[in-house]
Short mmCIF file of C-alpha atoms and ligand atoms in Angstrom, two decimals:
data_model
loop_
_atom_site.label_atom_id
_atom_site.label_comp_id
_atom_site.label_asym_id
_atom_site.label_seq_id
_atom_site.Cartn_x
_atom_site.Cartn_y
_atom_site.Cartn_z
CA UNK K 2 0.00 0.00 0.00
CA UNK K 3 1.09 3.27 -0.77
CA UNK K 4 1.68 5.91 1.88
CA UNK K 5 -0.91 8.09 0.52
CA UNK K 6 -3.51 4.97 0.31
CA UNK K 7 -2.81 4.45 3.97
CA UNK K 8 -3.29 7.95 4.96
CA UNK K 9 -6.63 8.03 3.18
CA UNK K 10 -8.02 4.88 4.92
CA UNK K 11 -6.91 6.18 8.02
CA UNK K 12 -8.70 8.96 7.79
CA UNK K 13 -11.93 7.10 6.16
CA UNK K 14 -11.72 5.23 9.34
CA UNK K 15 -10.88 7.80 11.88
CA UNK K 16 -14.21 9.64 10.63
CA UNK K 17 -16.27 6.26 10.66
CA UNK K 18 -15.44 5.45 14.46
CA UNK K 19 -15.52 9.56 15.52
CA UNK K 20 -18.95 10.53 13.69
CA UNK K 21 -18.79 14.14 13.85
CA UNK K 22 -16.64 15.21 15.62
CA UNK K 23 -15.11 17.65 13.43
CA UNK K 24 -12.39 19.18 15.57
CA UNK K 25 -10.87 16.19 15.98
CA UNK K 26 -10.61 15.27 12.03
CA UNK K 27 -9.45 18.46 11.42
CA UNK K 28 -6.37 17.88 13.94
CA UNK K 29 -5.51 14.40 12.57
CA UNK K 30 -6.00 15.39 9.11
CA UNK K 31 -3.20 18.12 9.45
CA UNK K 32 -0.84 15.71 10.86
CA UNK K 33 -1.58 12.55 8.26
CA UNK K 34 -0.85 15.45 5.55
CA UNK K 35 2.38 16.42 6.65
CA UNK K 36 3.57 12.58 7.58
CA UNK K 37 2.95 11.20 3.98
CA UNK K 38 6.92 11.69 3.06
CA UNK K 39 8.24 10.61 6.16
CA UNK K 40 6.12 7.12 5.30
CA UNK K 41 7.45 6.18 2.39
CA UNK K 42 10.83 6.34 3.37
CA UNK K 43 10.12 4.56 6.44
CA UNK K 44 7.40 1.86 5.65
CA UNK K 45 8.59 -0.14 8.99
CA UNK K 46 5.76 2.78 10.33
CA UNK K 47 2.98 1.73 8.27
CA UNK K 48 4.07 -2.54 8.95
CA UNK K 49 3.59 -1.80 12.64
CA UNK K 50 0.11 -0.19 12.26
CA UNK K 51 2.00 2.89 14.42
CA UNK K 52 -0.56 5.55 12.76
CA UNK K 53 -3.75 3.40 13.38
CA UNK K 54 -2.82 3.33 17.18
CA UNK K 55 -1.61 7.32 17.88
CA UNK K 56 -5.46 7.89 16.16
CA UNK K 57 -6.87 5.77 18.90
CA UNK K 58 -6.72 7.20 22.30
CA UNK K 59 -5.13 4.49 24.54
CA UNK K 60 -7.96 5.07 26.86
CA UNK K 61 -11.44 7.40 27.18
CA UNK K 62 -12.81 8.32 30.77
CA UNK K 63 -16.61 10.09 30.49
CA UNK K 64 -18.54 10.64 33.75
CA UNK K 65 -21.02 12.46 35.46
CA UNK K 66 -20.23 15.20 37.55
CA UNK K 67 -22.89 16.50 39.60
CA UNK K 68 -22.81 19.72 41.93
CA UNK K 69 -24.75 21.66 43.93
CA UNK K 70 -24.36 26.08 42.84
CA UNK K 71 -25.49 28.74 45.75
CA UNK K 72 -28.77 28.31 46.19
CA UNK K 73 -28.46 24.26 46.45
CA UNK K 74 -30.03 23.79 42.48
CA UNK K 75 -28.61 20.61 41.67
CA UNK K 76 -26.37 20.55 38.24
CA UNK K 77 -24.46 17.54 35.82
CA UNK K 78 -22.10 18.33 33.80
CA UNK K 79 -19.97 15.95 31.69
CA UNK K 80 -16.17 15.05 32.65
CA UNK K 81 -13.65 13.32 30.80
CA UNK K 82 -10.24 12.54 30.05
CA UNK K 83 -8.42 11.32 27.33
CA UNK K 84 -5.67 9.40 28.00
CA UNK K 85 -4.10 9.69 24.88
CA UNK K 86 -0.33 7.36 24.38
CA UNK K 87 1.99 6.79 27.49
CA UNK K 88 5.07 5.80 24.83
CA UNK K 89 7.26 8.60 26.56
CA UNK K 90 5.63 8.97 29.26
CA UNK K 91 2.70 9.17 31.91
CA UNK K 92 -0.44 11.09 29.85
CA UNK K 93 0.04 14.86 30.64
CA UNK K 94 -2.12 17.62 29.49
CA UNK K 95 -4.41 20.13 30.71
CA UNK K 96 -8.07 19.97 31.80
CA UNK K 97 -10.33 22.46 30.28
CA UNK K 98 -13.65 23.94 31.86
CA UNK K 99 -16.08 25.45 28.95
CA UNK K 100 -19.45 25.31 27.76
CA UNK K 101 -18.25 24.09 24.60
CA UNK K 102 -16.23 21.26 25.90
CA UNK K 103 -17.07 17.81 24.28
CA UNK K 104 -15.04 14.52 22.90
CA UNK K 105 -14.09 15.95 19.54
CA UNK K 106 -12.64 19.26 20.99
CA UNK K 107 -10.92 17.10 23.59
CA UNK K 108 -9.73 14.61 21.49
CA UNK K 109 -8.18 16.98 18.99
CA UNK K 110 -6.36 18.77 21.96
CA UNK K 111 -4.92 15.32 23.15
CA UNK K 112 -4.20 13.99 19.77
CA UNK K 113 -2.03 17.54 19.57
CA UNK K 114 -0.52 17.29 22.91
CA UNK K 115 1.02 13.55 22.23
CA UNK K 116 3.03 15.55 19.49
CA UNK K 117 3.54 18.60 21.16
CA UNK K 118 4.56 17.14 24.86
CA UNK K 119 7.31 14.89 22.51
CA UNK K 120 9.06 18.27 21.12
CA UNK K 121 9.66 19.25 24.32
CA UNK K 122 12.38 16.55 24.49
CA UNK K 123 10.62 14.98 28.08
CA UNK K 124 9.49 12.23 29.29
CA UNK K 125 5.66 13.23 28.84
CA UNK K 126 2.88 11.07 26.91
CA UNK K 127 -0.07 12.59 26.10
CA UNK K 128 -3.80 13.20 27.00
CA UNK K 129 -6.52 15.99 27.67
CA UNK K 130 -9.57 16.43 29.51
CA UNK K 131 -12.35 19.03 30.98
CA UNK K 132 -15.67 19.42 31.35
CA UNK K 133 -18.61 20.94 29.56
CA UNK K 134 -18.73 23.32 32.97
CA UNK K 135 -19.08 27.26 32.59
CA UNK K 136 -16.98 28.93 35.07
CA UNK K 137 -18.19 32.38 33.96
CA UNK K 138 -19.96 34.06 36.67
CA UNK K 139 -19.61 31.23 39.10
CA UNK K 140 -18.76 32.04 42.89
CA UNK K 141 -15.76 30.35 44.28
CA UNK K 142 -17.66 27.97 46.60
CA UNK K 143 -19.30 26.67 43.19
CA UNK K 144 -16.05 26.55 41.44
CA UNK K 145 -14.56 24.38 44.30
CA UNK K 146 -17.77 22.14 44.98
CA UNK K 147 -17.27 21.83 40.90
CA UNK K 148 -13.64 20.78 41.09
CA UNK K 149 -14.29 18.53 44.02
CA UNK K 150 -17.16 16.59 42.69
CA UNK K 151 -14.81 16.05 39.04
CA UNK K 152 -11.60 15.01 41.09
CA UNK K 153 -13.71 12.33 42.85
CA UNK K 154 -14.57 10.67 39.87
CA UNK K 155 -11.48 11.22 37.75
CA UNK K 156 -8.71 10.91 41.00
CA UNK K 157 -8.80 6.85 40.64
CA UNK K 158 -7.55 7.34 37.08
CA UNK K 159 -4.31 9.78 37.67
CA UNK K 160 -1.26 9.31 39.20
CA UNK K 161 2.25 11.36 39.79
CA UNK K 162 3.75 8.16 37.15
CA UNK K 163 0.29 7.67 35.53
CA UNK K 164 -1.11 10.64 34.50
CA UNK K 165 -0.75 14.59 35.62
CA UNK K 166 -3.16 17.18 34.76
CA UNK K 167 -2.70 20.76 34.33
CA UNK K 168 -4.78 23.65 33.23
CA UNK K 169 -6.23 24.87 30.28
CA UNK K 170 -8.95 27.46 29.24
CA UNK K 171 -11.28 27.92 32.22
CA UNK K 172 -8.68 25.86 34.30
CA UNK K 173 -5.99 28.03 36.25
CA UNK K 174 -4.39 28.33 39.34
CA UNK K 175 -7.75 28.75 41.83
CA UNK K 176 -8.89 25.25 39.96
CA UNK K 177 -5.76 23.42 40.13
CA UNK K 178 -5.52 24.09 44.20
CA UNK K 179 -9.28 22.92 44.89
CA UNK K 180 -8.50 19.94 42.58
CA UNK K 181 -5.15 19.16 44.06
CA UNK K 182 -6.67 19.52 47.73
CA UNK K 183 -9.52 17.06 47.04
CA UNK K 184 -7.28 14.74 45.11
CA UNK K 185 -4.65 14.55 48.20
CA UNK K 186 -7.97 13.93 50.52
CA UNK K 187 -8.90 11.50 48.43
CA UNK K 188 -5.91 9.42 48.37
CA UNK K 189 -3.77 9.99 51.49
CA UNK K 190 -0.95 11.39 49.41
CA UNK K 191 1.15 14.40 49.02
CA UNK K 192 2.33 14.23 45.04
CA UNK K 193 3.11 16.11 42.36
CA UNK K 194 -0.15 15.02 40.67
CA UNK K 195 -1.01 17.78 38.78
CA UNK K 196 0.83 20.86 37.68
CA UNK K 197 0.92 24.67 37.54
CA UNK K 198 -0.01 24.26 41.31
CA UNK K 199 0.37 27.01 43.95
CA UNK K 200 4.36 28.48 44.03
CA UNK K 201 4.10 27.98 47.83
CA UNK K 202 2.86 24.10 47.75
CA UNK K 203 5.15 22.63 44.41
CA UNK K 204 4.29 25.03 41.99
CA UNK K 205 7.22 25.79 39.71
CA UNK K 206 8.43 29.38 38.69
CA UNK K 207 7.62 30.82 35.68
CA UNK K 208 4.80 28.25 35.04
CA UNK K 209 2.29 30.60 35.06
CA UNK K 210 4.03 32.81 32.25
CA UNK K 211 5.91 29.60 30.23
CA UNK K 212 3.24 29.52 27.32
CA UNK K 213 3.22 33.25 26.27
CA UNK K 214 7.06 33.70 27.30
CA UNK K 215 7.83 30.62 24.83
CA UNK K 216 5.96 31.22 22.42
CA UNK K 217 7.62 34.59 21.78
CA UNK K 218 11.26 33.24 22.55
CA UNK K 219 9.90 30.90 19.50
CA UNK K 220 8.65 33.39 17.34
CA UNK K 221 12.11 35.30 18.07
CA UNK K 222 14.12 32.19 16.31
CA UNK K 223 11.48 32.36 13.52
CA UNK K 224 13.04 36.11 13.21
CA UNK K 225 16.75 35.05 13.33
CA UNK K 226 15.95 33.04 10.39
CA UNK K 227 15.39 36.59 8.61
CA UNK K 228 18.34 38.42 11.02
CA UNK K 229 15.26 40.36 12.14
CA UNK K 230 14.70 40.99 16.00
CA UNK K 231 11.60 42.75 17.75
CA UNK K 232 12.10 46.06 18.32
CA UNK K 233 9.79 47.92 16.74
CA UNK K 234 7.50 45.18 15.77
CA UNK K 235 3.36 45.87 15.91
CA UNK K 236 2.30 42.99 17.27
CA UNK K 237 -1.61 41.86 17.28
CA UNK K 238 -2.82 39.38 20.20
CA UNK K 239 -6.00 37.60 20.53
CA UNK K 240 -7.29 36.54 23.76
CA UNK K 241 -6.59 38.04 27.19
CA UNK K 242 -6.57 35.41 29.24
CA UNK K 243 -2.70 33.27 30.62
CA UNK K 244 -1.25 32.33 27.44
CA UNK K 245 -2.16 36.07 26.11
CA UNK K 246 -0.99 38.33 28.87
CA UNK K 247 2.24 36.99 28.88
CA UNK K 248 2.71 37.03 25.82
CA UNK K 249 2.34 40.20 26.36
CA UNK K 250 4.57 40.59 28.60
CA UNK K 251 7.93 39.25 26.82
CA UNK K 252 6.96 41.22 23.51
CA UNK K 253 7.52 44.53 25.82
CA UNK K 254 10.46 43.13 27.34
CA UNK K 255 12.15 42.81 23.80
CA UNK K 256 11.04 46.10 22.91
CA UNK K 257 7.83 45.04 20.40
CA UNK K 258 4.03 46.96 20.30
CA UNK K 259 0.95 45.14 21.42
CA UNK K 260 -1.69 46.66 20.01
CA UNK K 261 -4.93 43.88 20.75
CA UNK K 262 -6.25 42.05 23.08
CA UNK K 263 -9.50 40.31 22.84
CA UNK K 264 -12.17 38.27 24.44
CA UNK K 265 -15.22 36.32 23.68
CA UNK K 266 -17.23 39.85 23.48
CA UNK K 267 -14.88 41.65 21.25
CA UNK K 268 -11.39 43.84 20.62
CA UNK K 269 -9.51 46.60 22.39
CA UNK K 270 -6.98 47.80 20.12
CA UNK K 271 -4.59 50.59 21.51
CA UNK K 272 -2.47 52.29 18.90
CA UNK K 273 0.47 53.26 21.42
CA UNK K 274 0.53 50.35 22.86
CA UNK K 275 -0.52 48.19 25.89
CA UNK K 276 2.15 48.51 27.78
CA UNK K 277 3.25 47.30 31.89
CA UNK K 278 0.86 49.70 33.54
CA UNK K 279 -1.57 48.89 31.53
CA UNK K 280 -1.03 44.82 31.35
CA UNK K 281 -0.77 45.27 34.85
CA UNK K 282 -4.15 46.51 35.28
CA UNK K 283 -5.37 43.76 32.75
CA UNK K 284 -4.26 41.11 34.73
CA UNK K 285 -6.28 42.34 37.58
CA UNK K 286 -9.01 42.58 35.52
CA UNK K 287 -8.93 39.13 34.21
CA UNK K 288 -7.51 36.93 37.14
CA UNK K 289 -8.79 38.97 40.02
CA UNK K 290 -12.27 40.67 39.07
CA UNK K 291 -12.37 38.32 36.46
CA UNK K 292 -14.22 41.05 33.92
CA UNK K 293 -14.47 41.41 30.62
CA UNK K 294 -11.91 42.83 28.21
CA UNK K 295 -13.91 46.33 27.26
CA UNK K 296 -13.67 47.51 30.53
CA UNK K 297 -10.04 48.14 29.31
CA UNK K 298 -11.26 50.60 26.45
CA UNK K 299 -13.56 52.43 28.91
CA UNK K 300 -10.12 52.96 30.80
CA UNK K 301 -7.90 53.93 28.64
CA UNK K 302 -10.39 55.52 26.11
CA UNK K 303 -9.50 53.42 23.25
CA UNK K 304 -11.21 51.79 20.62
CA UNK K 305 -13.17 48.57 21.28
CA UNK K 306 -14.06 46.78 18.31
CA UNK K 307 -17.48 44.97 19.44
CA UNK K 308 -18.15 41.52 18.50
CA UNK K 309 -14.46 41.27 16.34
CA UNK K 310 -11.43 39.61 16.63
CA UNK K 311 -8.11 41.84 15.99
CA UNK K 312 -6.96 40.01 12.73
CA UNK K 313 -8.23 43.42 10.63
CA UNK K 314 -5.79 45.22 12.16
CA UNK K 315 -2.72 46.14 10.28
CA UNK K 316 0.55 44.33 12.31
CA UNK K 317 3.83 42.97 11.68
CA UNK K 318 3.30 39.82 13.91
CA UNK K 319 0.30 37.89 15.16
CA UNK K 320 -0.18 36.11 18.33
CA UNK K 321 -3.47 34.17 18.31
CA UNK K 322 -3.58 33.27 21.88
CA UNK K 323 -7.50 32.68 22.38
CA UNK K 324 -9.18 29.45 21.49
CA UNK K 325 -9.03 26.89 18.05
CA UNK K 326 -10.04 28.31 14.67
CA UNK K 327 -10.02 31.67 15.58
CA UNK K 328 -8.30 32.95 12.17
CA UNK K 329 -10.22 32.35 9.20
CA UNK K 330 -9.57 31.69 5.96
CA UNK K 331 -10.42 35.75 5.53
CA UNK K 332 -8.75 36.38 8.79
CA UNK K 333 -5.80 35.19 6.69
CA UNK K 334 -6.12 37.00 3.64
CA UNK K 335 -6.74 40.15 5.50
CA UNK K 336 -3.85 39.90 7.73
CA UNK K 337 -1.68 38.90 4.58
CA UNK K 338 -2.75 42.21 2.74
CA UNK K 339 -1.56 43.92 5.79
CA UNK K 340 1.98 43.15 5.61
CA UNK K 341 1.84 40.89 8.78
CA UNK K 342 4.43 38.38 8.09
CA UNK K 343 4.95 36.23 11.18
CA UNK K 344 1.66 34.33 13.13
CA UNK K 345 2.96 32.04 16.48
CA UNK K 346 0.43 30.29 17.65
CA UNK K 347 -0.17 30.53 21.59
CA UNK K 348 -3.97 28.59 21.15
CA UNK K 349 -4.43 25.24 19.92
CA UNK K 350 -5.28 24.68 16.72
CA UNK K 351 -6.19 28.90 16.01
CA UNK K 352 -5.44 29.05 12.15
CA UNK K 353 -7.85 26.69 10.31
CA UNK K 354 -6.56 24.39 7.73
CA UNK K 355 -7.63 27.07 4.70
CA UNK K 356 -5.79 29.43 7.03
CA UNK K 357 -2.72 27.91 7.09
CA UNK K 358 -2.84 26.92 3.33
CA UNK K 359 -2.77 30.80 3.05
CA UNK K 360 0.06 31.45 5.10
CA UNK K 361 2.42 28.76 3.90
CA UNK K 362 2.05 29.68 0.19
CA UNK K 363 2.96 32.79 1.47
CA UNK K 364 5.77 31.66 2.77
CA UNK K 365 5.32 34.21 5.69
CA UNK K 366 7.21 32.70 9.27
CA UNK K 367 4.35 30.30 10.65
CA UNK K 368 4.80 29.00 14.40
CA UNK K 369 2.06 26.46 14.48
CA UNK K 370 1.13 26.09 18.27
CA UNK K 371 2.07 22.09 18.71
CA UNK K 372 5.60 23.84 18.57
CA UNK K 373 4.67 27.35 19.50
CA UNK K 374 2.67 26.92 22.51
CA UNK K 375 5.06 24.13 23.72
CA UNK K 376 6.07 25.63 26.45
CA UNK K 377 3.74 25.64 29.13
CA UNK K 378 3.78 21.93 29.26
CA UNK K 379 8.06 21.62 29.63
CA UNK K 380 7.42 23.78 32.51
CA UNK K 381 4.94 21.69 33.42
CA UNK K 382 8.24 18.67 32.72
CA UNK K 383 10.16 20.63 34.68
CA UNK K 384 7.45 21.18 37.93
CA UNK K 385 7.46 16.67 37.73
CA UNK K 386 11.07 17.26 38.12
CA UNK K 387 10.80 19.00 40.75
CA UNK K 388 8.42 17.86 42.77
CA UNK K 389 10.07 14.04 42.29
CA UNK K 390 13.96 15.30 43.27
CA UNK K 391 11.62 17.68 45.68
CA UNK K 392 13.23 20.53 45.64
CA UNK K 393 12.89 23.93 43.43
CA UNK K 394 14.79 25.67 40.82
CA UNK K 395 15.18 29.88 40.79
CA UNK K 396 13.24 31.71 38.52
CA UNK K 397 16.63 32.97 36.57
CA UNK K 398 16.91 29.36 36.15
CA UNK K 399 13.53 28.07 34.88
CA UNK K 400 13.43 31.00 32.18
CA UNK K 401 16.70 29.83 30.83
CA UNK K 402 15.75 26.20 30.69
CA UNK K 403 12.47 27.44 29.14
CA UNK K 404 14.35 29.61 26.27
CA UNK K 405 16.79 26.39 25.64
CA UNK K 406 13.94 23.85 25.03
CA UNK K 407 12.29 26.45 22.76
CA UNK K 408 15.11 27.23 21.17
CA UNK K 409 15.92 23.54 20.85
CA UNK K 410 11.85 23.21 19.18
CA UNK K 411 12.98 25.26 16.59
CA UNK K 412 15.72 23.75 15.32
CA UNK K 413 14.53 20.23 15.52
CA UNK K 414 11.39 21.80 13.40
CA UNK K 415 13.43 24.21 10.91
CA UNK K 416 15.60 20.41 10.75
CA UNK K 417 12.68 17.51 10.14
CA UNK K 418 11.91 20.54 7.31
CA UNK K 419 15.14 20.56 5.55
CA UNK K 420 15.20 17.03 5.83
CA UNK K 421 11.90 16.71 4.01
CA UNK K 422 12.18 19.12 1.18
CA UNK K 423 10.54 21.73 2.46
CA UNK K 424 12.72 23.78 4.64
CA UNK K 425 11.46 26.59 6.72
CA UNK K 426 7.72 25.15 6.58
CA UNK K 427 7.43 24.58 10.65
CA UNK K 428 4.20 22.85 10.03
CA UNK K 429 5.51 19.93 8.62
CA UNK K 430 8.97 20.44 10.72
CA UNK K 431 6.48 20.15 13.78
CA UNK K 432 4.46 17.14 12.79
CA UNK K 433 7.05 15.14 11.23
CA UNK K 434 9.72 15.39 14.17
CA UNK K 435 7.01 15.01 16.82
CA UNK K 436 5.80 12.07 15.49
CA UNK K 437 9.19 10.41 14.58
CA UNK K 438 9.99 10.60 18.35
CA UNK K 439 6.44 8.62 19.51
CA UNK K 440 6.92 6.20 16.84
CA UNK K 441 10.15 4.89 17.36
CA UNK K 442 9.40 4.60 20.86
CA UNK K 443 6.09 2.79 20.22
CA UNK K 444 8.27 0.51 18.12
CA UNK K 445 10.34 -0.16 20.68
CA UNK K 446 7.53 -0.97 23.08
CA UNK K 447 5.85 -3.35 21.07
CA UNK K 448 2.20 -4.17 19.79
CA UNK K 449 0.46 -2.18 22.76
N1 LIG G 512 -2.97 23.15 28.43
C1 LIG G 512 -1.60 23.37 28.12
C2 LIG G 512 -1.30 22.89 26.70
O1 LIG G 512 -2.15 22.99 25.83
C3 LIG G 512 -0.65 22.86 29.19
C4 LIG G 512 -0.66 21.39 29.46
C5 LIG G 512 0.22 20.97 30.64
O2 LIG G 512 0.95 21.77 31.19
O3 LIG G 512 0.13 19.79 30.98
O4 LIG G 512 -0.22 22.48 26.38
#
């Protein structure tokens, strides 16, 4: 069979047994693309069947989760977790809380992380999980009562050498402590069980702001390749939530513009600049009073673009930092026009396929986020590190680890790309050395 004939029955198949669940074909079908050189020189993949097993999740938790809000209504929401491939290590990945959480957006996000987690260059399988739970406007007693009533369920399935959750969209630190706390009731054990946990009970430095720090330090070796730096650079970023406001933070630190951020509402976009005052009173806003993002416009009397997303506005560099498919095939075109000519992707999965077609044939500097956005989870390698040898590293030091593994992403992408043909396209750089890693391991492991 030919490596293109396997790639089409694989995904045939993987749409037969997943009916629907779009996010999730979309994720596979980007990888499958980019791996169809990389099988036929090595058919020893296709012999062992090693694509037909990453599609399958080595294991898929659902369950109930009811809770009790304020006024003692009862609620059920739906947990699960998707323990995606242990071939390099226990499943890690975060859990996400939002109203639009369900088995093909989970799925896709695990099928991502197995890829993502094996750039990093530790010893991390893959998985993801949430719930279909709306933290918006919740009180803290029903966010707890929330995260107890999931762990009890899902705290028989982890493990510090089994599988170690982190955070996601809708999941941050307050979550993570009322999970960790009902998880360590539950099983008479102090472990580094999940991460991104509280700095004063295991939490690593620099965990909070390892996704938006590293995925600039990435974009910044996407610039090298041009001898280009950021000073000076207009920078658009989408979102306002972790990822975003630290990614805000490092483009200010190496002299850049932010001129957007967003939430689900709409835009602010600030010509001069958001800049520390101002992130500082953002962060506030968002992880404090947890409010929305025009209360920023109102003030700094800026512009707030309602209902938008900031991909009409004229930038150098993009930072999509808010949730998947959030840059349209237009979104594309219109940022193209503009002159932007680097995106680094801090979401999963932001650019849709037709999205990324655009920017490729471009030939603009594209970061996708399996390789972009890699760096909250090697902080999250480094917090298991830490919490096994049980000690804790300095801040200086975690940042420096954190630029060296994205630094290292790079080159093993901008590599698997000149290997293939196709140098300087990340995308395939991304999939193909990703994938190269989990196979051989899964070869060396056996039919499991
Ligand atoms: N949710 C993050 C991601 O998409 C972090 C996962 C982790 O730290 O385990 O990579």
């Amino acid at each position: 069979m030919t490596a293109n004939t396997v790639k089409q029955n694989i995904y045939e198949q993987i749409q037969k047994r997943n009916p629907g669940e779009v996010e999730f074909h979309q994720a596979v079908k980007e990888v499958l693309d980019c791996l169809i050189p990389v099988l036929e020189r090595h058919p020893e993949y296709i012999e062992a069947g090693i694509l037909e097993r990453l599609v399958e999740p080595e294991r898929q938790i659902m369950f109930r989760v009811p809770w009790q809000d304020d006024k003692g209504n009862v609620h059920v929401n739906r947990g699960f977790r998707f323990e995606f491939n242990s071939a390099l290590g226990p499943y890690k990945g975060g859990l996400r809380f939002h109203p639009t959480v369900n088995a093909s957006i989970l799925k896709f996000l695990g099928f991502e992380q197995v890829f993502k987690n094996a750039l990093t260059m530790l010893p991390l399988g893959g998985g993801k999980g949430g719930a279909d739970f709306d933290p918006k406007g919740k009180s803290n007693n029903e966010v707890m009562r929330f995260c107890q009533s999931f762990i009890t369920e899902l705290f028989r399935h982890l493990g510090p050498d089994t599988d170690v959750p982190a955070g996601d969209i809708g999941v941050g630190g307050r979550e993570i402590g009322f999970m960790f706390g009902q998880y360590k009731r539950l099983r008479n054990e102090f472990t580094g069980v999940f991460t991104g946990k509280g700095l004063n009970w295991g939490g690593s430095l620099i965990r909070t702001e390892a996704t938006g720090y590293g995925c600039v330090y990435f974009a910044e070796e996407m610039l090298k390749t041009r001898s280009e730096n950021f000073e000076g650079k207009v920078c658009t970023v989408s979102g306002s939530g972790n990822v975003s406001q630290y990614t805000v933070e490092k483009l200010n630190q190496l002299s850049a513009k932010v001129v957007s951020l967003s939430d689900s509402n709409g835009t602010v976009y600030d010509p001069d600049g958001i800049d520390d005052e101002k992130l500082a009173f953002v962060l506030d806003l968002k992880n404090v009073r947890r409010g929305r993002i025009k209360k920023y416009a109102e003030k700094f009397s800026v512009e707030y673009l309602e209902g938008k997303n900031p991909w009409g506005i004229k930038c150098d560099c993009a930072f999509p930092g808010a949730t998947q498919n959030e840059i349209s095939e237009n979104d594309a075109k219109t940022l193209l026009k503009n002159g932007c000519y680097l995106v680094a992707e801090g979401a999963n999965m932001p650019s849709t396929p037709e999205a990324i077609e655009q920017f490729i044939a471009d030939k603009i500097l594209y970061g996708p986020a399996k390789a972009a956005n890699a760096g909250g989870v090697a902080i999250s390698g480094l917090e298991m590190s830490q919490n096994s040898l049980r000690l804790s590293w300095g801040r200086q030091e975690v940042d420096e680890q954190l630029r060296n593994i994205m630094i290292a992403i790079h080159k093993q992408c901008y590599e698997a790309s000149e290997e293939y043909s196709r140098p300087g396209n990340l995308l395939m750089g991304a999939n193909i050395a990703g994938f190269v890693k989990v196979a051989n391991a899964m070869l060396d492991q056996g039919l499991v």
